[in-house]
Short mmCIF file of C-alpha atoms in Angstrom, two decimals:
data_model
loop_
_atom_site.label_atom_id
_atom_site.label_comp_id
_atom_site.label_asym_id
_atom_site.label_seq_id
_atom_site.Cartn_x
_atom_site.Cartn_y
_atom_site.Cartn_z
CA UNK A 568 79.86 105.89 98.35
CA UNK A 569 80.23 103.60 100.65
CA UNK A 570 82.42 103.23 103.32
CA UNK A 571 86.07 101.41 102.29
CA UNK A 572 88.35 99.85 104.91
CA UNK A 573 91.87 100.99 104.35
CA UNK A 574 94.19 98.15 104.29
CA UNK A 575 96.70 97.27 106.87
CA UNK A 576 99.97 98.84 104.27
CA UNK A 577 97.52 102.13 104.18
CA UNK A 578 97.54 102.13 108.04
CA UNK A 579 101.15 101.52 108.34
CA UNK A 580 102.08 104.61 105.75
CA UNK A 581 99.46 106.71 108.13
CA UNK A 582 101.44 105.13 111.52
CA UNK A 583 104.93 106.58 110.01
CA UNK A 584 103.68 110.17 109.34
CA UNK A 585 105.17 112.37 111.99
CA UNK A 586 105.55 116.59 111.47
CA UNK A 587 109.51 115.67 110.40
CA UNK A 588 108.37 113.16 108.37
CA UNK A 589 105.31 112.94 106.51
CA UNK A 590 104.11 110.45 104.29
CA UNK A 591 102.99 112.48 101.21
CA UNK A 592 103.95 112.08 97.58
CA UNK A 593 103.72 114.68 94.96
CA UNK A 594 104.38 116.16 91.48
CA UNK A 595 105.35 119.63 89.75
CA UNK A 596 103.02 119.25 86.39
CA UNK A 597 105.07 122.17 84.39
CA UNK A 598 102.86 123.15 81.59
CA UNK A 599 103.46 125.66 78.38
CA UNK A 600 100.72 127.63 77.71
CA UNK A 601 100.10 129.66 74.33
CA UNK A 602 98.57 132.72 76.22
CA UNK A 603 98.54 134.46 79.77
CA UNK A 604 96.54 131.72 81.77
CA UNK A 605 94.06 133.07 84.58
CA UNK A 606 95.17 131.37 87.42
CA UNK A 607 91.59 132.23 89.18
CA UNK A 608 90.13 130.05 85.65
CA UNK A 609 92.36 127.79 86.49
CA UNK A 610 91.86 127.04 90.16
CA UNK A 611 88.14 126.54 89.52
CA UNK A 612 88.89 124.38 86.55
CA UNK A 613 90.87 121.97 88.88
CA UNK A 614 87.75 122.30 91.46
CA UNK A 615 85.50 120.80 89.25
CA UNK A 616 87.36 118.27 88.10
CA UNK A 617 88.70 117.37 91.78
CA UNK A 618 85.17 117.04 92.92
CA UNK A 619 84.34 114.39 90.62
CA UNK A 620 87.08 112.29 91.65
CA UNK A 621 86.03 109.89 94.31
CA UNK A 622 89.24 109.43 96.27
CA UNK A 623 89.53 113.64 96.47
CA UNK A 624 86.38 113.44 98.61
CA UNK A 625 87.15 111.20 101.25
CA UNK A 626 88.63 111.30 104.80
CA UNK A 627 89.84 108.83 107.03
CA UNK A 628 87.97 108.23 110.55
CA UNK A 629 88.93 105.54 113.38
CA UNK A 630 87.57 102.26 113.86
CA UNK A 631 86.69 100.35 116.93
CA UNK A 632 87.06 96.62 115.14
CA UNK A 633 89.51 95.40 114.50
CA UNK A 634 91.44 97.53 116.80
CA UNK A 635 93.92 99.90 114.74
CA UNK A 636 91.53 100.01 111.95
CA UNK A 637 90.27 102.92 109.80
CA UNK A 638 87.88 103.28 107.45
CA UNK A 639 87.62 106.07 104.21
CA UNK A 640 84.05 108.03 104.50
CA UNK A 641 82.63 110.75 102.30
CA UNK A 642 83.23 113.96 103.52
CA UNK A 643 80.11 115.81 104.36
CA UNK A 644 82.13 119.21 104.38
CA UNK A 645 83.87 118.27 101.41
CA UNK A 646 84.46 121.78 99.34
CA UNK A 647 87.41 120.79 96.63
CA UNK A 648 87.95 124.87 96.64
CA UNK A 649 89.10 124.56 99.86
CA UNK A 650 92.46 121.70 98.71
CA UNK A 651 93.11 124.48 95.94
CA UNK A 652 95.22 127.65 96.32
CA UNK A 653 97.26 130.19 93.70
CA UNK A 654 101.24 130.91 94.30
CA UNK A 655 103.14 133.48 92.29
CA UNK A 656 106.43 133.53 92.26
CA UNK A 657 108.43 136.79 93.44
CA UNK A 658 111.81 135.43 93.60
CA UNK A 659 112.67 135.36 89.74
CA UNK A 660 115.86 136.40 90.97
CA UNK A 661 116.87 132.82 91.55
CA UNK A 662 117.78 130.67 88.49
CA UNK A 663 115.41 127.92 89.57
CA UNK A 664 112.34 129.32 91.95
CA UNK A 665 109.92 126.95 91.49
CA UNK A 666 111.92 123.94 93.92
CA UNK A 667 112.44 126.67 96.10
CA UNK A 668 109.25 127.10 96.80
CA UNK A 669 107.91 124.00 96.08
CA UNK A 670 110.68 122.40 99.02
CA UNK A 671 108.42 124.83 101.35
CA UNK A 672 104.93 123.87 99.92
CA UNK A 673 105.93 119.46 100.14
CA UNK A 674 106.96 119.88 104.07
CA UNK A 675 103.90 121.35 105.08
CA UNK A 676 102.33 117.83 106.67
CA UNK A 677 98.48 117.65 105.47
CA UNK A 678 95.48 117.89 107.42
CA UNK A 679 94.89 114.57 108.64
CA UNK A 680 91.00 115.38 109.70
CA UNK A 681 90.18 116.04 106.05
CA UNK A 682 91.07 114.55 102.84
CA UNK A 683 94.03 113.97 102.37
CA UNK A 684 95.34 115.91 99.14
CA UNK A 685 96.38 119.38 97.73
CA UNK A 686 97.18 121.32 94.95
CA UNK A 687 98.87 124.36 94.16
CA UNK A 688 98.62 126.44 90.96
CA UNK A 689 102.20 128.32 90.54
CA UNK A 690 102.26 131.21 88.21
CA UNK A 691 104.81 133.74 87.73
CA UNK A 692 107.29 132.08 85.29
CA UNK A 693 108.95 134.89 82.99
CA UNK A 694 108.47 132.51 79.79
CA UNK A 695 104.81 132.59 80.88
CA UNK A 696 104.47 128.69 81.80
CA UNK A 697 102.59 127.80 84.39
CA UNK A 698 102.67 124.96 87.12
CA UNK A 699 100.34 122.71 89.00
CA UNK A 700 101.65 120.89 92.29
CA UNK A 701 99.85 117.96 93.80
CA UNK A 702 100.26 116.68 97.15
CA UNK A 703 98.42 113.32 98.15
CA UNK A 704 99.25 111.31 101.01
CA UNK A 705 100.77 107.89 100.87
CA UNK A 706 97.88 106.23 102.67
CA UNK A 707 95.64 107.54 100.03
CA UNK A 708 97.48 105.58 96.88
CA UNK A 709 100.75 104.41 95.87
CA UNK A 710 102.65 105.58 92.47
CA UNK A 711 100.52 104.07 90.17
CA UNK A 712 97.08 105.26 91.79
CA UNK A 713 98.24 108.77 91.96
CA UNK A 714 98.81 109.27 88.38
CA UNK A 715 95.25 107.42 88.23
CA UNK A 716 93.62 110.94 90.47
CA UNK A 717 96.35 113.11 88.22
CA UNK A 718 94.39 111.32 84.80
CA UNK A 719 91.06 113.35 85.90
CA UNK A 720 91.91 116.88 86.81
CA UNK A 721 93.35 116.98 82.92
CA UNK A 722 91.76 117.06 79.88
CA UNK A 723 90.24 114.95 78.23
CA UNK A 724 91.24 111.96 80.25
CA UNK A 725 88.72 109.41 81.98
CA UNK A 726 87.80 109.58 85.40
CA UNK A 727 89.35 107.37 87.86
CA UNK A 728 86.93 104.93 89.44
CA UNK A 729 86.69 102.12 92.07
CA UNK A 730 88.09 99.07 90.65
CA UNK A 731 85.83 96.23 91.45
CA UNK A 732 86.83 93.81 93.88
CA UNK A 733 87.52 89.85 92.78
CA UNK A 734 88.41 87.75 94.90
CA UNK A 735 91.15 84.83 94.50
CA UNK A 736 91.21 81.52 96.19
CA UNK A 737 94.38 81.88 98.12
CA UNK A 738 95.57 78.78 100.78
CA UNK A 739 96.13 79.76 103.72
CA UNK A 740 99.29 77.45 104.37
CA UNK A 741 100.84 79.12 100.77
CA UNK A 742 100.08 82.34 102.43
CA UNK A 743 101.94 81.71 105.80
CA UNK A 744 104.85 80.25 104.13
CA UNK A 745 105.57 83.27 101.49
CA UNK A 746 104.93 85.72 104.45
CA UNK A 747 107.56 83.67 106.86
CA UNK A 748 109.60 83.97 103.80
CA UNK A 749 109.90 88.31 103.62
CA UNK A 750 110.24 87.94 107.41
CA UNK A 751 113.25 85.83 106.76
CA UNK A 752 114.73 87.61 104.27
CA UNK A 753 114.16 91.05 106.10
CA UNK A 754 116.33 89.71 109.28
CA UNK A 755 119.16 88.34 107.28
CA UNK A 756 119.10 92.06 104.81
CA UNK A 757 119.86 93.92 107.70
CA UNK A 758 123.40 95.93 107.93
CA UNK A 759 124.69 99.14 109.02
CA UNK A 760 123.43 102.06 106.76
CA UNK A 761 125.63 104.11 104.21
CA UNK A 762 125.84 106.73 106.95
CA UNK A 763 126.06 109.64 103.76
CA UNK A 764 122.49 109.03 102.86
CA UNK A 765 121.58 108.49 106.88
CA UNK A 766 120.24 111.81 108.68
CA UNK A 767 118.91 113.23 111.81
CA UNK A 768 114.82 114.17 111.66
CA UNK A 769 114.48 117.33 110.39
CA UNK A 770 111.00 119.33 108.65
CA UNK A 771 112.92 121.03 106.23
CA UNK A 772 113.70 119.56 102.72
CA UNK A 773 115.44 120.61 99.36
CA UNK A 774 113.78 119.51 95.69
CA UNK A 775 115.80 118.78 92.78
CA UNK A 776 114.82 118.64 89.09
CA UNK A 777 116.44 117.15 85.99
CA UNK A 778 115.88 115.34 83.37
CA UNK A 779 117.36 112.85 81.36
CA UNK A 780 116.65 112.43 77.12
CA UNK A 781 114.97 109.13 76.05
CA UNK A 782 117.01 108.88 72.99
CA UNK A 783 120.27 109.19 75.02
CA UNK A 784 118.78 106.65 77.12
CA UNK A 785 117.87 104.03 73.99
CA UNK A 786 120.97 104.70 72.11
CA UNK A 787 123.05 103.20 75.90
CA UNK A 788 120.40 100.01 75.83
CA UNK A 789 121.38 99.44 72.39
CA UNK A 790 125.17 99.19 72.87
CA UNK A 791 124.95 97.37 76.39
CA UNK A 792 121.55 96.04 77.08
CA UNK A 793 119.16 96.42 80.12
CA UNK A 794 116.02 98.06 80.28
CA UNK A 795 115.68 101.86 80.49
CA UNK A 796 115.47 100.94 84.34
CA UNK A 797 118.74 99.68 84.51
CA UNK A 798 120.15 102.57 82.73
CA UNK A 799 118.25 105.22 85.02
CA UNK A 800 119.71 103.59 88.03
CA UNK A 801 123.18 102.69 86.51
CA UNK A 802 123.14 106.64 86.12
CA UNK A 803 122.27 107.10 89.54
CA UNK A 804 124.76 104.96 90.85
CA UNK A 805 127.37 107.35 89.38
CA UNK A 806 125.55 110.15 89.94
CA UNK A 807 125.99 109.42 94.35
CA UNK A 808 129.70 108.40 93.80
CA UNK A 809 130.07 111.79 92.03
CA UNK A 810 128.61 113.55 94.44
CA UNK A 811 130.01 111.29 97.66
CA UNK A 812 133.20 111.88 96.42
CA UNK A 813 132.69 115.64 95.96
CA UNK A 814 131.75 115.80 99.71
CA UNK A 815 135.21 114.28 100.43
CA UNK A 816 134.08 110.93 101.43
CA UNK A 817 135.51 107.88 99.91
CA UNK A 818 133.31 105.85 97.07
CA UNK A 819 135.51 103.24 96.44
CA UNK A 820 134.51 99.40 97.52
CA UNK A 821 131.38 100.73 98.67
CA UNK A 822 127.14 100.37 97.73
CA UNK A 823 123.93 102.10 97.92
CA UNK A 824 121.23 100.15 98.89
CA UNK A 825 117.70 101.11 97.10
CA UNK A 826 114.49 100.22 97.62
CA UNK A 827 112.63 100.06 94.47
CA UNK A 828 108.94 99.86 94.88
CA UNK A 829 106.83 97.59 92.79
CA UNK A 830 103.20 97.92 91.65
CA UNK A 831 101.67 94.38 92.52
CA UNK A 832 98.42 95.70 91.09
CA UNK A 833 97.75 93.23 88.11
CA UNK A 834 99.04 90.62 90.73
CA UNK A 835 96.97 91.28 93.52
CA UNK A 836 94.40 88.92 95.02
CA UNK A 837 91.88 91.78 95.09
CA UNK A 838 91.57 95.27 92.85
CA UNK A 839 91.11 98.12 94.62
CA UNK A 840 92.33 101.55 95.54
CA UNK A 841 95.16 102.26 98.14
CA UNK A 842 98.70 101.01 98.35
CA UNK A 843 99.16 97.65 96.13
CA UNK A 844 103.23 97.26 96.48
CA UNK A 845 106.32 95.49 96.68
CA UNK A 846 109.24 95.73 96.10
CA UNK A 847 113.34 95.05 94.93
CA UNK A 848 116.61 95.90 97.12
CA UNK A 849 119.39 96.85 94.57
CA UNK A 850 122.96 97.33 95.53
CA UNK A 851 123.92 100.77 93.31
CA UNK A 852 127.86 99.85 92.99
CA UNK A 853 128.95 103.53 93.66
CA UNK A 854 132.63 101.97 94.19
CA UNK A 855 133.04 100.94 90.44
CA UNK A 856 134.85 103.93 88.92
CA UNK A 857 133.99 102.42 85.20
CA UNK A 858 130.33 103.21 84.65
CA UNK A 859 129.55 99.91 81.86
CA UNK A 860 130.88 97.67 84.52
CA UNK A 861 128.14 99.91 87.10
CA UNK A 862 125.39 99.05 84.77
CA UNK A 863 126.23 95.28 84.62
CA UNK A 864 126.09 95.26 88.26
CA UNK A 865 122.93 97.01 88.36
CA UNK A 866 121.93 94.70 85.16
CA UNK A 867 122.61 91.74 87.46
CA UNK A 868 121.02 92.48 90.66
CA UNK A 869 117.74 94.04 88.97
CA UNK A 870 117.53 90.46 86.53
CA UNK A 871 117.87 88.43 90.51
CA UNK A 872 115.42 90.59 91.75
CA UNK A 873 112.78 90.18 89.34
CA UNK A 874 114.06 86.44 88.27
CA UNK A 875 112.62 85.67 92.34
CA UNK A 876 109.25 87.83 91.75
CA UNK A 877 108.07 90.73 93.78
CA UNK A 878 106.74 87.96 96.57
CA UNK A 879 110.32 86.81 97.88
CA UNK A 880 113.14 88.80 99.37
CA UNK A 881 114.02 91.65 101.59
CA UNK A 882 112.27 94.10 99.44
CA UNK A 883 108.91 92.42 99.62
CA UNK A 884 108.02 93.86 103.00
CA UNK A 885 105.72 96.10 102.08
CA UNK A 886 103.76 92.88 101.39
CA UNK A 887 104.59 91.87 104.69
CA UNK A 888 103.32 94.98 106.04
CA UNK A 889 99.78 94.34 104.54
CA UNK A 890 99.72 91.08 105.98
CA UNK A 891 99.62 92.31 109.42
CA UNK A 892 96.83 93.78 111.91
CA UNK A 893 96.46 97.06 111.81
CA UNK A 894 96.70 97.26 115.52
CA UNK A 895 100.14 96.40 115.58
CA UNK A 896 101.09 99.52 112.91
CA UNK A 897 99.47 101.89 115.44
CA UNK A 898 101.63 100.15 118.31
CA UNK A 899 104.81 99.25 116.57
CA UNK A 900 104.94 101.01 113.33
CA UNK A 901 106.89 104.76 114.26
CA UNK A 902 109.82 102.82 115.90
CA UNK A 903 109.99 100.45 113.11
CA UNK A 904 110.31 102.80 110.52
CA UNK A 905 113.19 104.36 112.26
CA UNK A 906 114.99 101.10 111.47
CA UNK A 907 114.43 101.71 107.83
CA UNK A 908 118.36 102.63 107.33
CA UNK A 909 119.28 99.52 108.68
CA UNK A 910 117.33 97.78 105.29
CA UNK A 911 117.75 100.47 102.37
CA UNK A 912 119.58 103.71 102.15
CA UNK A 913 117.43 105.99 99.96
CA UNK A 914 113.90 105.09 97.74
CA UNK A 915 114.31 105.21 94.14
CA UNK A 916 110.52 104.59 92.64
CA UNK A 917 109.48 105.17 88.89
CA UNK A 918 105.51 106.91 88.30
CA UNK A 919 104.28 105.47 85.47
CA UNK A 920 103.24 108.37 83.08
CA UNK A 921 101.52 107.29 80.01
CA UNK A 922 103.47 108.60 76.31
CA UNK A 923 100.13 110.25 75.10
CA UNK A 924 99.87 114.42 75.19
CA UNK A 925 98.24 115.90 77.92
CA UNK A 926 96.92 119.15 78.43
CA UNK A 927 95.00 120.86 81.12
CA UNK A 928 92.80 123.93 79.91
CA UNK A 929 94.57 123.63 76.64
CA UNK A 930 97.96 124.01 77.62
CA UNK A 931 100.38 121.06 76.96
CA UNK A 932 101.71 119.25 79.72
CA UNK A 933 106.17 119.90 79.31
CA UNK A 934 107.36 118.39 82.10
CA UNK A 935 106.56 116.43 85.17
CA UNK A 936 108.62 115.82 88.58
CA UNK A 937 107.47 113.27 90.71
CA UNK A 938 108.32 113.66 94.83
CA UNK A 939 108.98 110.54 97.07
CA UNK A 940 108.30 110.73 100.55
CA UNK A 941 111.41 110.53 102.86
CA UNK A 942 111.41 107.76 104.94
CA UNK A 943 113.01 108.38 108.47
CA UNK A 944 116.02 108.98 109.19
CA UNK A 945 117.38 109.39 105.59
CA UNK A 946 118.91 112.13 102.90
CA UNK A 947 117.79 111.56 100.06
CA UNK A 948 114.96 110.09 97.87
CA UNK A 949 114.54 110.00 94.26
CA UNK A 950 111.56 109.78 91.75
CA UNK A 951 111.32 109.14 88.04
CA UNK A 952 108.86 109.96 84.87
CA UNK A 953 109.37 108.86 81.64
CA UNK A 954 107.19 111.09 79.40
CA UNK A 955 107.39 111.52 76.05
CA UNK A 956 111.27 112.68 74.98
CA UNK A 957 112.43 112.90 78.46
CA UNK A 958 112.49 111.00 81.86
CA UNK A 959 112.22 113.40 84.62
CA UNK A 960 114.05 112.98 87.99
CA UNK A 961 112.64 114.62 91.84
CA UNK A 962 114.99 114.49 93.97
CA UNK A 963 114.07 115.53 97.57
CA UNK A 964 116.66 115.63 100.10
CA UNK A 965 117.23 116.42 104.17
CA UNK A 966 117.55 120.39 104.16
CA UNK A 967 119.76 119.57 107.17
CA UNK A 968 121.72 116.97 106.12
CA UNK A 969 121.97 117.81 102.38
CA UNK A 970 122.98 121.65 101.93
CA UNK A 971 124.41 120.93 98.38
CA UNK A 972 121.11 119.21 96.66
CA UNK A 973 122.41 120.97 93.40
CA UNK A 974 125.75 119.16 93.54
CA UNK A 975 124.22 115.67 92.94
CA UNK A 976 121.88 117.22 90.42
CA UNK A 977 124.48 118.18 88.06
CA UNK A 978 126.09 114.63 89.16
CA UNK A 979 122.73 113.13 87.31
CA UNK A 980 123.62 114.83 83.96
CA UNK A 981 127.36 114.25 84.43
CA UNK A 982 126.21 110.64 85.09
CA UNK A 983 124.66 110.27 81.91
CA UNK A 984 127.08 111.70 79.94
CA UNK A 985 129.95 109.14 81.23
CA UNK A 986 127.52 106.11 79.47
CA UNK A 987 126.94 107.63 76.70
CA UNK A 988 130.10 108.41 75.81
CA UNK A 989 131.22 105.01 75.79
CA UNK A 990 127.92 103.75 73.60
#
């Protein structure tokens, strides 16, 4: 193929990587077998599949002009074997071994001279299930694109390919305006960060999984509205008082700021792979003891966010991001990012997982935790699935600044159970 330039948000995602902090997403893929799998079947399985994938064999390398930029090339020692390794778990001892591990496996920082992706087969699971993890960076793709390179290493789902690229007529003085807009916005958002969710750099995380049931979900849209978006954060918004409060510190009068990214994909001037975003600040009202009144708030501030499009506000800087030279992420972008509490207090991003069965060698896909990279400088990040009867929940926290991960797990379900008893 030939060469792709990555785009200035790519750059800027590359820019804030840093050993304490590196830009990858990821997934645990739980599946439920019928039989003992082989995981050496199993890791040449995925081999095949990953080789056919176009964005699997690329790597990034420097360019001269513009200055900053950098371009995706073929890899000429690309081996997909070599991405691919087998874990079994020993500690079956612990209730819960596979975030245990998988907290190790997502702070290892990739190789950034080849491409940029791995996987990890996990087997070992007394009920004989299996996992897959996958590891991409964020420079590579956003949400949306990596469950686009998840679609081919299972079965019987197409490819990913290039999307072509079509152009739009865009004026220049429209352009300007929007972009002096975000700039704007992001100047006036700033305010001192929920210090809770604000942490020292550190290379160590904790995951989190849980999961949620779409019919609770439904039956608490039916008696107070909103989409299933609303209610997931609504939940979460309880969820941090809970566990704020647990940790002695007071909720009351207080919010969460998140930063909710936004696929601008079907929006964009141009299709094509890499980071296509936006995105929404929401207040979480963690002070409101009542949880219907937290989901009106959240109700409200979702319905302004999306009432002024993914173009205007605070939240849209990833846009404004894009719109800049690269040269200026590679100068500027490391000490920006550690500003990033100063404009949101944790990430909470949804992965769009399609409701038809998958499989990989057979076995039926059960469950699927997403991973959201931890911007600097903060606790806590959170990722949701929906797929089919339940929406699944990653949570990945600061090992240092978040010994008690657990605690605001069980806060999730508690959470949930507060709404629904009142619907």
């Amino acid at each position: 193929m030939a060469p792709a330039p990555l785009s200035s948000l790519d750059v800027a995602f590359l820019c804030l990587s840093r050993e304490t902090a590196p830009m990858q997403m990821g997934a645990a893929l739980v599946f439920a077998p019928e039989e003992a799998v082989d995981p050496d079947r199993l890791t040449a399985l995925l081999a095949r599949r990953a080789a056919d994938i176009p964005p699997l064999r690329r790597k990034i390398r420097a360019g001269l002009f513009p200055p900053g930029s950098a371009t995706w090339v073929d890899d000429p020692d690309f081996r997909a074997v070599n991405h691919i390794r087998h874990h079994r778990l020993t500690t079956l001892y612990d209730p819960d071994p596979l975030p245990e591990f998988a907290a190790r496996w997502i702070a290892e920082p990739l190789d950034p001279h080849r491409p940029l992706w791995e996987l990890t087969v996990v087997t070992g699971f007394p009920d004989g299930s299996f996992a897959v993890l996958l590891k991409l960076h964020h420079a590579l793709t956003d949400g949306a694109g990596a469950y686009a390179v998840a679609a081919g290493l299972l079965d019987g789902l197409p490819i990913p390919q290039p999307a072509p690229v079509i152009p739009q007529p865009r004026s220049p003085l429209s352009a300007a305006w929007e972009t002096a807009g975000i700039a704007s916005s992001v100047v006036r958002a700033a305010r001192p960060p929920c210090l809770p969710l604000a942490a020292p750099a550190t290379a160590e995380r904790r995951l989190g999984f849980t999961r949620l049931a779409s019919a609770d979900l439904r039956r608490i849209r039916r008696t107070h509205g909103g989409t299933t978006n609303d209610v997931v954060l609504a939940v979460l918004s309880g969820a941090l008082r809970e566990w704020l409060v647990n940790r002695g510190i007071r909720a009351t009068g207080r919010s969460v700021r998140a930063l909710i990214p936004v696929s601008v994909r079907g929006r964009a001037a141009e299709q094509r792979g890499g980071n296509k975003l936006s995105g929404y600040l929401c207040d979480l009202p963690i002070g409101l003891d009542d949880p219907v009144r937290r989901l009106a708030e959240v109700r409200a501030s979702m319905a302004r966010n999306k009432a002024a499009g993914p173009a205007r506000g605070a939240g849209a800087f990833p846009l404004l991001a894009d719109r800049m030279p690269a040269a200026l992420h590679r100068l500027g972008t490391r000490t920006a990012g550690l500003a990033a509490p100063l404009l949101f207090d944790l990430v909470v991003t949804t992965v769009p997982v399609p409701r038809a069965r998958h499989a990989l060698d057979g076995a039926p896909l059960a469950e699927v935790y997403p991973f959201v990279p931890l911007a600097p400088r903060q606790a806590v990040g959170i990722a949701v699935a929906p797929y089919r009867d339940s929406v699944h929940i990653g949570l990945q926290a600061n090992a240092d600044a978040v010994a008690d991960l657990g605690s605001l797990r069980d806060a999730v379900a508690k959470s949930a159970a507060e709404l629904l008893d009142v619907s």
